[in-house]
Short mmCIF file of C-alpha atoms in Angstrom, two decimals:
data_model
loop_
_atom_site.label_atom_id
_atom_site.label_comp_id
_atom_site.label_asym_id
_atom_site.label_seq_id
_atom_site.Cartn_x
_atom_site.Cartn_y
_atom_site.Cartn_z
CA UNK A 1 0.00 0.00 0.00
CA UNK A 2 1.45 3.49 -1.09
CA UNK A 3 1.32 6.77 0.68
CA UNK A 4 -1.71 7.80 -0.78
CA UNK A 5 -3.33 5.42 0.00
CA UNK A 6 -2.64 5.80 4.07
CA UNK A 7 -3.63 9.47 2.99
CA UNK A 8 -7.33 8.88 1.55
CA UNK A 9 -7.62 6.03 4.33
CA UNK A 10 -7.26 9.27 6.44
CA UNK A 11 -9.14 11.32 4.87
CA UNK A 12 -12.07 8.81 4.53
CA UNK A 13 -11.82 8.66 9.04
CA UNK A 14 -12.01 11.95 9.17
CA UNK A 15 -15.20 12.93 6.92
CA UNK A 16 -17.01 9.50 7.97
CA UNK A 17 -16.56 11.65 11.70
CA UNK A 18 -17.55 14.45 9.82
CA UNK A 19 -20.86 12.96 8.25
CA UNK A 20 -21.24 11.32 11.31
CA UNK A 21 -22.14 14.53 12.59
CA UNK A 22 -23.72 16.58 9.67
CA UNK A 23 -25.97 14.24 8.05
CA UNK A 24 -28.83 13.35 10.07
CA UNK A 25 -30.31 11.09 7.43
CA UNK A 26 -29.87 7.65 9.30
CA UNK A 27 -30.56 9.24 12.34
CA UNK A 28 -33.83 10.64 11.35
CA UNK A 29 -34.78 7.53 9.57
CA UNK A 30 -33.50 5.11 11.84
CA UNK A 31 -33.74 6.96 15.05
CA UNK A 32 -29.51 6.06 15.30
CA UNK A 33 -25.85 7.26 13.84
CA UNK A 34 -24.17 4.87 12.41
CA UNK A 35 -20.14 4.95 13.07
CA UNK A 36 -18.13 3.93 10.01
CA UNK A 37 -14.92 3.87 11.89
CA UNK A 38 -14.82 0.36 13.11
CA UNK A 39 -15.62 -0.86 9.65
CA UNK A 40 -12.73 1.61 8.39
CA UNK A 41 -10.51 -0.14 11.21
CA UNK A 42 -11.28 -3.27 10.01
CA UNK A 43 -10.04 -2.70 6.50
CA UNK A 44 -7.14 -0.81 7.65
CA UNK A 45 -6.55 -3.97 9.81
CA UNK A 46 -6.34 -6.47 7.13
CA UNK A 47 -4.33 -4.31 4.77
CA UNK A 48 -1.92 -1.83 6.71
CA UNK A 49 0.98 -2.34 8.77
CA UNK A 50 0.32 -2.33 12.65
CA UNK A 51 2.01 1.30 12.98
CA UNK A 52 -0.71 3.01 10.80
CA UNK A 53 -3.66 0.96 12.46
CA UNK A 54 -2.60 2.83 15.32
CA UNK A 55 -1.97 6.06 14.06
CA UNK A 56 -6.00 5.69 12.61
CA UNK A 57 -6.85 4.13 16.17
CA UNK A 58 -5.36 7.09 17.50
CA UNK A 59 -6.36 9.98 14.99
CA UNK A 60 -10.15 8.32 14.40
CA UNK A 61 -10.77 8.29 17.62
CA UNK A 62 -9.39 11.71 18.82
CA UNK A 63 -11.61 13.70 15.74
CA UNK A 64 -14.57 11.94 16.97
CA UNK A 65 -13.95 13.02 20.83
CA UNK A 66 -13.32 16.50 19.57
CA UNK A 67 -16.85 16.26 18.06
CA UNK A 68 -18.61 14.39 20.29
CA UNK A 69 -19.57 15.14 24.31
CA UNK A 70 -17.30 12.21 24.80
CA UNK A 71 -13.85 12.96 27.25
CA UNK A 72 -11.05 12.87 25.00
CA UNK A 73 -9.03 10.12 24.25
CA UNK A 74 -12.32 7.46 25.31
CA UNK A 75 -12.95 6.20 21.80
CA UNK A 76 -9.14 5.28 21.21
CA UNK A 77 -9.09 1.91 23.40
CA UNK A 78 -11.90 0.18 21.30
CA UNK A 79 -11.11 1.18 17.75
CA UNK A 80 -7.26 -0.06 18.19
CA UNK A 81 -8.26 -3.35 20.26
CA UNK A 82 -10.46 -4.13 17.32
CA UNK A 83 -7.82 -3.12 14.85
CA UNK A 84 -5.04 -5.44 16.87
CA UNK A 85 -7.21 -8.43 17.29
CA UNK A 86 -7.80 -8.30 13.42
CA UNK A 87 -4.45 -7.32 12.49
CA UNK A 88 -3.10 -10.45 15.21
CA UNK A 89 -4.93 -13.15 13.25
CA UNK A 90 -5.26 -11.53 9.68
CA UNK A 91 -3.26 -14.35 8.19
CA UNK A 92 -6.36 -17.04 9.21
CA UNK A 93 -9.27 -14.45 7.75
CA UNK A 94 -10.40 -14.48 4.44
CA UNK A 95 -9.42 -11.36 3.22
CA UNK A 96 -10.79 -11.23 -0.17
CA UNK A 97 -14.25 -12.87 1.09
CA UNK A 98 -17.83 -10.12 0.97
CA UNK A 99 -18.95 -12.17 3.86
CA UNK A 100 -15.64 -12.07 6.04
CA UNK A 101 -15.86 -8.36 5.36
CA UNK A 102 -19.92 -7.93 6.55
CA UNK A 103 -19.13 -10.47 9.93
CA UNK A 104 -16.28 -8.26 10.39
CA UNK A 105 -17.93 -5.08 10.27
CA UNK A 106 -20.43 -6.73 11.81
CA UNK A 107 -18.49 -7.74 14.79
CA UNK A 108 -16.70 -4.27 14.99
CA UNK A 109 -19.56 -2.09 15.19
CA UNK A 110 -20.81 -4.15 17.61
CA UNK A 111 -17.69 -4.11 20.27
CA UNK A 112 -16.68 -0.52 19.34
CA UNK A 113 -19.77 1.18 21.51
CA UNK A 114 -20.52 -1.52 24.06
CA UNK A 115 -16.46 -1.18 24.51
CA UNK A 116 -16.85 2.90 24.53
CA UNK A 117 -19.97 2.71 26.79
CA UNK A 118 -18.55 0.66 29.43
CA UNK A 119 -14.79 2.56 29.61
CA UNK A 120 -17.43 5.85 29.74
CA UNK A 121 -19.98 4.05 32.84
CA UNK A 122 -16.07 2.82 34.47
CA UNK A 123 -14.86 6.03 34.94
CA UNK A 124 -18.17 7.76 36.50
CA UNK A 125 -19.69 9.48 33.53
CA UNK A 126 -22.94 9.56 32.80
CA UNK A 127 -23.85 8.31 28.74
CA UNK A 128 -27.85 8.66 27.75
CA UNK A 129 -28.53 4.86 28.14
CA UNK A 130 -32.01 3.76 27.50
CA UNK A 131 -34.30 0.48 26.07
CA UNK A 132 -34.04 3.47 22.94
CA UNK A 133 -30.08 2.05 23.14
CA UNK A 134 -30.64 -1.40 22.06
CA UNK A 135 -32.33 -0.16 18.98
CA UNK A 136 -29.84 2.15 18.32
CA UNK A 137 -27.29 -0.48 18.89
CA UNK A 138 -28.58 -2.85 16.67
CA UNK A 139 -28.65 -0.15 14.20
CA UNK A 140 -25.24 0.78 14.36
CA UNK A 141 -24.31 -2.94 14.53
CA UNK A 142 -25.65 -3.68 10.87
CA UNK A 143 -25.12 -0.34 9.87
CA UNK A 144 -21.42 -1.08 10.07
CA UNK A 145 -21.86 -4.68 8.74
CA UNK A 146 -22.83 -3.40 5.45
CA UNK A 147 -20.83 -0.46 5.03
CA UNK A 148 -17.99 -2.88 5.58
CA UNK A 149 -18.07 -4.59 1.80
CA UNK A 150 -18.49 -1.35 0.76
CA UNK A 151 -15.34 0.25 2.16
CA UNK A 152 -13.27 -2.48 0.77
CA UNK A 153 -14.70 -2.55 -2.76
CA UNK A 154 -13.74 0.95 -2.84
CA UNK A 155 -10.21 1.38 -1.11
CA UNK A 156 -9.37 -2.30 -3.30
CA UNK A 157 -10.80 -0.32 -6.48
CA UNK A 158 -8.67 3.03 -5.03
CA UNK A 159 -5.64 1.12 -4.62
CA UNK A 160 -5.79 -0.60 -8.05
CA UNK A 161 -6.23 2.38 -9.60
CA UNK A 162 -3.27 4.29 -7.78
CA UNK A 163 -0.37 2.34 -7.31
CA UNK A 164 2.37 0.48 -9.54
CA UNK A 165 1.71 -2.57 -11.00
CA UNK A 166 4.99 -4.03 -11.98
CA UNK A 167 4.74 -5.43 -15.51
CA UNK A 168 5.31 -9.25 -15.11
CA UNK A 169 8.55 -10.22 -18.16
CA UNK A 170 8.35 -12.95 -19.68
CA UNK A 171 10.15 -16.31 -19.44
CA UNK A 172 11.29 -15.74 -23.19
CA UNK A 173 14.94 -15.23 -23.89
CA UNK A 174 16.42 -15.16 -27.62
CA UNK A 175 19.61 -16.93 -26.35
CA UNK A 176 17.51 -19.57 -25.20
CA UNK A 177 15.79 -20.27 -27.83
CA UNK A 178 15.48 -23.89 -28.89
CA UNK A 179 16.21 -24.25 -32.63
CA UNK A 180 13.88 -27.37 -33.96
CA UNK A 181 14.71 -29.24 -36.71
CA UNK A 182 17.92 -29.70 -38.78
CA UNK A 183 20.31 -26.95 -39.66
CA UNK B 1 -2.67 -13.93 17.61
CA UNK B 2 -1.10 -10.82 19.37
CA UNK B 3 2.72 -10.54 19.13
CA UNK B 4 5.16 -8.28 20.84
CA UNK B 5 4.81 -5.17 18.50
CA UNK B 6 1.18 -5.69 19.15
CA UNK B 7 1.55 -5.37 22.63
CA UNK B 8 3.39 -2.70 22.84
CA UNK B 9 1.61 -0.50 20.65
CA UNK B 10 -1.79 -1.44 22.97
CA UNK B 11 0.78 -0.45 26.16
CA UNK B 12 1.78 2.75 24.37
CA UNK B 13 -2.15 4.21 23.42
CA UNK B 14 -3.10 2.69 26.58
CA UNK B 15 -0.88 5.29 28.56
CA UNK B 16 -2.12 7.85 26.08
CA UNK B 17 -5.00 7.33 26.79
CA UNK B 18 -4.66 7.44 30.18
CA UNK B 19 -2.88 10.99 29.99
CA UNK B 20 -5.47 12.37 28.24
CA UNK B 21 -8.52 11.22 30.57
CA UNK B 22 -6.65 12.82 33.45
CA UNK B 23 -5.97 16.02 31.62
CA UNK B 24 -7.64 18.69 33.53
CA UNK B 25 -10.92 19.78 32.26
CA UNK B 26 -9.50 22.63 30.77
CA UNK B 27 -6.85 21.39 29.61
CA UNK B 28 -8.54 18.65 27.46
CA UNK B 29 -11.24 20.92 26.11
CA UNK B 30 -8.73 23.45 24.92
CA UNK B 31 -6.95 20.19 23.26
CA UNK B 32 -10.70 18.93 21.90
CA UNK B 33 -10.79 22.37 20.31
CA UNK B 34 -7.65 22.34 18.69
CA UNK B 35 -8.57 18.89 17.50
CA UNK B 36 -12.47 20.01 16.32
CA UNK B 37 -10.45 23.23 14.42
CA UNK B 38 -9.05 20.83 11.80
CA UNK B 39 -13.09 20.07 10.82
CA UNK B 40 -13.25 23.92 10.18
CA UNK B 41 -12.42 23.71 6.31
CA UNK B 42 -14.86 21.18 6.14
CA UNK B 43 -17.41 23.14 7.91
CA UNK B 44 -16.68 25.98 5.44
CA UNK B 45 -17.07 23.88 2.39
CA UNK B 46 -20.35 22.22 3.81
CA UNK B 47 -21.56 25.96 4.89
CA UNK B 48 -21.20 27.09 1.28
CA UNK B 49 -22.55 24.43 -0.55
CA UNK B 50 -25.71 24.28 1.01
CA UNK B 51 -25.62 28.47 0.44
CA UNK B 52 -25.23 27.43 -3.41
CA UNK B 53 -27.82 25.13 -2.76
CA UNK B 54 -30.37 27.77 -1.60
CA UNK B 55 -29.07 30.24 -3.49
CA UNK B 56 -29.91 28.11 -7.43
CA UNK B 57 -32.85 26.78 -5.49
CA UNK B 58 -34.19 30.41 -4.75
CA UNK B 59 -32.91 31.81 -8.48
CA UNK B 60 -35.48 29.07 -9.88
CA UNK B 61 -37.94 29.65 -7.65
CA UNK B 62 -41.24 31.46 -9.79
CA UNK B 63 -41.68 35.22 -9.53
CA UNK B 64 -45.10 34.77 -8.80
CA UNK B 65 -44.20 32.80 -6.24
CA UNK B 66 -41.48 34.93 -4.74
CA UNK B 67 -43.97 37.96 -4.45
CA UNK B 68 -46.86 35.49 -2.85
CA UNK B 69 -44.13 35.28 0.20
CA UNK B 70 -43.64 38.57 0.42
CA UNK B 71 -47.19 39.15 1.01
CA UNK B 72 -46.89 36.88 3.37
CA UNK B 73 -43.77 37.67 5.19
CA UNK B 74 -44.82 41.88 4.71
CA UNK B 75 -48.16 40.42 6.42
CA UNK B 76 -46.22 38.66 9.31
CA UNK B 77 -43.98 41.82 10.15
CA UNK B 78 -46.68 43.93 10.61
CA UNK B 79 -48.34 41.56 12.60
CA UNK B 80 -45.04 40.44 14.56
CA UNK B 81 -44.52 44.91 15.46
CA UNK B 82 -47.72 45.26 16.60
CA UNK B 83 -47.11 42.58 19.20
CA UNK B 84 -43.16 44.37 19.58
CA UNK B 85 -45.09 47.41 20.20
CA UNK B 86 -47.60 45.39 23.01
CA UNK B 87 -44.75 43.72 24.82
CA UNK B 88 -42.94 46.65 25.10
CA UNK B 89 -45.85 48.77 26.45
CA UNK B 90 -46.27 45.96 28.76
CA UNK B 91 -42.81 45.80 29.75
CA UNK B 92 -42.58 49.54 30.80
CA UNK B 93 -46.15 48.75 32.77
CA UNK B 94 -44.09 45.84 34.38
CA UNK B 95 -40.63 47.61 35.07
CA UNK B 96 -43.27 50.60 36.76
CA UNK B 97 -44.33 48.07 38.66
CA UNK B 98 -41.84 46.32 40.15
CA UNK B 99 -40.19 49.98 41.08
CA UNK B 100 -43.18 50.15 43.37
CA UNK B 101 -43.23 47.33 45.09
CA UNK B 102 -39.32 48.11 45.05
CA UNK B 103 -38.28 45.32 43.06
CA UNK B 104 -35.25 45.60 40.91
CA UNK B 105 -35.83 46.02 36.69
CA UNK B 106 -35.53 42.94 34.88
CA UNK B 107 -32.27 41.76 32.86
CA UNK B 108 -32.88 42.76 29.22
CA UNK B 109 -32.34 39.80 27.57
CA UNK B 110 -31.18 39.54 23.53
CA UNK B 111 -31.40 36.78 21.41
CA UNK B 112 -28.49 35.74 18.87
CA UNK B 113 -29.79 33.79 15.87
CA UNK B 114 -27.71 30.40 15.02
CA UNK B 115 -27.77 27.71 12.78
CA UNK B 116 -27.17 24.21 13.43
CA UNK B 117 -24.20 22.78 11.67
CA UNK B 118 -23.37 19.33 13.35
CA UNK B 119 -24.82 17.07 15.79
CA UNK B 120 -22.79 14.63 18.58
CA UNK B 121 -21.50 11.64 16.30
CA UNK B 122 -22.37 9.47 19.32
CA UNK B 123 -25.65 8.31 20.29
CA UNK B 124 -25.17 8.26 24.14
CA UNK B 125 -25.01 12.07 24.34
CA UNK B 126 -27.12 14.28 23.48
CA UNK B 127 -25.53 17.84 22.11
CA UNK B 128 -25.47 20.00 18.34
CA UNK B 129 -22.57 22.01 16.81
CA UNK B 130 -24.19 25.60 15.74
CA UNK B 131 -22.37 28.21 14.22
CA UNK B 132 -21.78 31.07 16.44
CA UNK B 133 -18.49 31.27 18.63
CA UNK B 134 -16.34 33.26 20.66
CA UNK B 135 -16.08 36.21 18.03
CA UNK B 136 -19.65 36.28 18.35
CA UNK B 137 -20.05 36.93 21.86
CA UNK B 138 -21.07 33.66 22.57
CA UNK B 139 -19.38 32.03 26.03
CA UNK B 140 -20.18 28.55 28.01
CA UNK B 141 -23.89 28.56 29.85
CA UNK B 142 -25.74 30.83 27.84
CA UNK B 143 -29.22 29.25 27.34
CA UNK B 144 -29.97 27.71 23.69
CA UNK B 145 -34.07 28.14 22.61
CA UNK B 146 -36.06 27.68 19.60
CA UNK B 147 -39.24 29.81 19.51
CA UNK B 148 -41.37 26.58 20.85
CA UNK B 149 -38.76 26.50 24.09
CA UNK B 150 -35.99 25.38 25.30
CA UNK B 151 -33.37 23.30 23.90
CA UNK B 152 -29.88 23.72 26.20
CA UNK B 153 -27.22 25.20 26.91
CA UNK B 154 -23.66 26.00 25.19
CA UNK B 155 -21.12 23.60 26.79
CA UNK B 156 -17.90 24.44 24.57
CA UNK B 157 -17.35 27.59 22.52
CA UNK B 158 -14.64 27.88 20.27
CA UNK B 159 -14.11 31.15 17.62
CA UNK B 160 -16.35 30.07 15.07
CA UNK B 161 -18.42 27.52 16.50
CA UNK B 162 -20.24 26.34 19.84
CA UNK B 163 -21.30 22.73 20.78
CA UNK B 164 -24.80 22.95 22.69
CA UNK B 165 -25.93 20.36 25.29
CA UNK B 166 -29.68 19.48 24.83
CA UNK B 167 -31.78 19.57 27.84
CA UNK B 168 -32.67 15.81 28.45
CA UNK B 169 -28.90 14.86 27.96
CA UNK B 170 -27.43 13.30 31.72
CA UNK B 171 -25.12 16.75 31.83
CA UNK B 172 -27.57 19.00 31.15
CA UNK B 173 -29.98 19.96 34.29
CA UNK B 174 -32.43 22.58 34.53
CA UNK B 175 -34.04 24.08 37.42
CA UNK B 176 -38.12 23.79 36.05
CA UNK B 177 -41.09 25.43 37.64
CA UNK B 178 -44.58 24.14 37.31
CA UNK B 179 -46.24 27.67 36.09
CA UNK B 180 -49.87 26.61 37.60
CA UNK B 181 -48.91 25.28 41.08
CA UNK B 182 -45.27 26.78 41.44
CA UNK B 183 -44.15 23.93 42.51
CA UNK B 184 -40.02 23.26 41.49
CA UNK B 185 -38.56 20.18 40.38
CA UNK B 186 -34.97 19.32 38.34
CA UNK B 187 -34.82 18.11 34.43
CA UNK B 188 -32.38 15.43 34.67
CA UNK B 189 -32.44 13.30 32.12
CA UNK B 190 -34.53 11.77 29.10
CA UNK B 191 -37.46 9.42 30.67
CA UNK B 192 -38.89 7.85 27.25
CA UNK B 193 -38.72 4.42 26.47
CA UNK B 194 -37.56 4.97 23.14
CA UNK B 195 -38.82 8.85 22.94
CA UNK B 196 -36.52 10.93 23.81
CA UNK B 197 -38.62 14.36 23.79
CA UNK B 198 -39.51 12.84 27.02
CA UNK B 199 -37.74 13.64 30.24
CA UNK B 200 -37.80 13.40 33.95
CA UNK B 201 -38.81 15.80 36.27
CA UNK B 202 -37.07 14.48 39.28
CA UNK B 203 -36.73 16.29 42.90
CA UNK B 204 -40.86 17.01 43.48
CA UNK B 205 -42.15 17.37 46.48
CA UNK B 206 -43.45 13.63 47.36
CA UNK B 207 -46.82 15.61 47.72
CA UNK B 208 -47.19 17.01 44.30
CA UNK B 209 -50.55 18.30 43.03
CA UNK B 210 -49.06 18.92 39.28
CA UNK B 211 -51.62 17.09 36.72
CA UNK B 212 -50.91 16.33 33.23
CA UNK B 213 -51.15 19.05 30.78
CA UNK B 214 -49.79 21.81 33.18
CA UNK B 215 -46.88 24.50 31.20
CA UNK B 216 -43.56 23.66 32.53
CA UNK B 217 -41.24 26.74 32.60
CA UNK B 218 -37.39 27.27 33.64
CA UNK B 219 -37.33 28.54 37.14
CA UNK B 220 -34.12 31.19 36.69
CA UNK B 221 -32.66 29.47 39.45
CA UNK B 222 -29.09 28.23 39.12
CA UNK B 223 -28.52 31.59 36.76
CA UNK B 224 -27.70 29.48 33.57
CA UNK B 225 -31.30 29.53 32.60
CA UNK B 226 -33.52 33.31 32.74
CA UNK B 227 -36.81 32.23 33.94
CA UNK B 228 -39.41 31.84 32.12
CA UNK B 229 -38.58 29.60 28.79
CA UNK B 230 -40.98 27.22 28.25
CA UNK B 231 -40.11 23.91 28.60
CA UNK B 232 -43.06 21.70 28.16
CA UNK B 233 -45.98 20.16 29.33
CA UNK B 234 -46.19 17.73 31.93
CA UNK B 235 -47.26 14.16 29.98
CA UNK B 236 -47.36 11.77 33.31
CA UNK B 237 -48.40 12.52 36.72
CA UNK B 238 -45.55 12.38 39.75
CA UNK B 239 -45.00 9.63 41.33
CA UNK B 240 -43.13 9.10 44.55
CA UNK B 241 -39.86 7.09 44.41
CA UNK B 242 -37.10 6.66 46.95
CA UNK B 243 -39.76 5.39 49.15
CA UNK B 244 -41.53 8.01 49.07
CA UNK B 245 -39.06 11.09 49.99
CA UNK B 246 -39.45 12.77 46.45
CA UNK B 247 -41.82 12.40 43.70
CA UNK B 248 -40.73 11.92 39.73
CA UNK B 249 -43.03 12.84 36.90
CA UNK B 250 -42.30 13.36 33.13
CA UNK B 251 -42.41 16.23 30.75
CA UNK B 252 -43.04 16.52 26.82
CA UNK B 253 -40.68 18.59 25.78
CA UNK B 254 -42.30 21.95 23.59
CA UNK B 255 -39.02 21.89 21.66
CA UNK B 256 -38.48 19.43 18.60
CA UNK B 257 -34.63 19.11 19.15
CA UNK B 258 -34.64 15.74 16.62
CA UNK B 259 -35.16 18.21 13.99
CA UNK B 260 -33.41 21.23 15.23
CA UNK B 261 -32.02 23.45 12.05
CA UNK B 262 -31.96 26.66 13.94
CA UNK B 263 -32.09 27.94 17.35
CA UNK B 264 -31.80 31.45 19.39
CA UNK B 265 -29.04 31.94 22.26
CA UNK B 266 -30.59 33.75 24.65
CA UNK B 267 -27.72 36.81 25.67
CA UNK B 268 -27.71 38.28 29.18
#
């Protein structure tokens, strides 16, 4: 993966925080926001190196503190213990697979706020929890899921298009040629 | 499974992490704002494509059309001073008033007009992003309202932008006053089981004689709040909890803040 691509990866964290908290589409609709990071992490996971899954662990979660009522720095913890356990055992998953990409997701979106929640009710704060929460939950659960085979189609399609393919040579050499026949 | 490197990077953002939630308060929301500054080009981008958006959508709009508002709007202002002119004749009757009884003159109170340009990306809290800051006059605890009532308070301000905590959000707590039986209570937090323009009314006297229906105002106690902002009606009658030592009731919020676009801080 070349620079750029770390740089869009980037990019894409910060506006899904930024959608996240301008487009009220989902929530209006679905009474929930749904958080693309874990499904980012997850991608970034099973393509980057471990030093830029926590640079995005880091990054993600600090722009969506900055925009959130959360204390800064809570959101860190889950996104990169999502991010290690997937980049720990990335040679056993399927990379390449649509549904190892939506049980990912899947799986991420689902730890990523319990995990948030919990580290937020440990250290004394207050979070809006309701029965509204399990809805909301579930929403952001499969919300993630599916944006998760989306989010690889297009960074796979990105990275395709931007980097170097080397041009594979072939095995044919004139001074190896094999004369047939008699000369 | 998790190797050395992987360990040590979870050691590394772990005492991050730890640094940062022991920040002092200040400290980490003058950090969060640096952090939320790097959103501004964004913002600005977002802010003047919806402008382009209204602007095309108002150069196609009929001129037929266009002078049927007018009427309207021409209709409304004269309407709207008539009541100025009321309120303010009232207003001097009032200030007379409380001279005699020897009661000081009300705060004048003005209203800054904002529009909402973000909400919390987390669904456990409760607060918006609007677009008045620091250069605007704007500073932390000045009361948020719509016309229908209230909506919060500003939390964070930075230059350009303030972050508003929505009444019915854990943080946000608002002294409330019955208007028909003056009885007080405290706003705490959202009571609905999946509504959230329901909230409690906690800290009632355990013999409350508030009935459904009744206007719920802001007290002015606390000074965050002026008194008198409507808050709601009351949608369930108290009920004693703690065994009986205080009562708990709901509200219905007057203000729609799921589909808040614009809002008025309320200046002191």
């Amino acid at each position: 993966m070349n620079w750029l691509m770390r740089i869009l990866i980037f990019l894409a964290a910060m506006v899904a925080v930024y959608l996240e908290s301008s487009f009220d589409g989902f929530r209006n609709w679905f009474g929930a926001q749904i958080d693309l990071l874990p499904a980012l992490m997850v991608y970034a996971a099973l393509t980057c190196s471990l030093a830029f899954v926590t640079v995005l662990a880091v990054a993600g979660g600090l722009w969506f503190d900055s925009l959130s009522a959360n204390p800064l720095g809570i959101s860190i913890l889950p996104l990169l213990m999502v991010g290690l356990l997937i980049h720990g055992r990335r040679e056993l998953i399927l990379r390449d697979q649509l549904f190892a990409h939506y049980v990912l997701g899947l799986a991420a979106s689902a730890v990523v706020p319990v995990a948030t929640v919990i580290l937020l009710l440990t250290l004394g704060h207050k979070p809006l929890i309701f029965w509204g929460s399990l809805w909301q939950w579930l929403v952001m659960t499969l919300g993630g899921g599916l944006a998760a085979p989306v989010i690889f189609r297009l960074f796979d399609w990105l990275d395709r298009a931007l980097s170097y393919r080397p041009v594979f040579e072939t095995s044919f050499r004139p001074d190896r040629e094999i004369r047939r026949g008699r000369s | 499974m998790l190797r050395r490197p992987h360990y040590i990077a979870l050691g590394l953002v772990g005492l991050l992490t730890v640094i940062l939630l022991n920040l002092p308060t200040r400290t980490a929301g003058r950090i969060k704002l640096v952090i939320a500054s790097t959103f501004l080009p964004i913002f600005g981008i977002d802010r003047t494509a919806r402008q382009l958006t209204r602007e095309a959508g108002a150069a196609t709009t009929s001129r037929k059309e266009l002078e049927r508002q007018n009427d309207e709007l021409r209709r409304t202002n004269q309407w709207l001073q008539i009541q100025a002119m009321k309120a303010a004749t009232l207003e001097r009757e009032n200030d007379q008033l409380r001279q005699f009884i020897g009661r000081s003159r009300q705060a004048p109170v003005t209203l800054k007009f904002a529009r909402v340009i973000g909400r919390d990306p987390a669904n456990w809290w409760q607060s918006i992003v609007i677009d008045l800051g620091s250069r605007d006059g704007m500073r932390p605890d000045l009361a948020v309202r719509t016309a229908d009532g209230l909506v919060g308070r500003l939390s964070e301000v930075t230059p350009a932008t303030s972050k508003v905590e929505l009444i019915g959000n854990p943080t946000c707590k608002v002294s409330a006053l019955v208007e028909k039986t003056g009885e007080i209570g405290i706003i705490t937090s959202s009571a609905g089981l999946f509504d959230t323009s329901l909230v409690a009314l906690s800290y009632f006297s355990s013999s409350s004689i508030s009935k459904p229906g009744q206007t719920v105002v802001t007290s002015g106690l606390g000074a965050i709040f002026p008194k008198g902002i409507p808050i709601g009606q009351i949608a369930e009658e108290a009920h004693p909890v703690e065994f009986g030592l205080r009562a708990e009731g709901r509200v219905k919020l007057a203000a729609n803040l799921g589909s808040l676009e614009e809002v008025w801080v309320v200046v002191q």
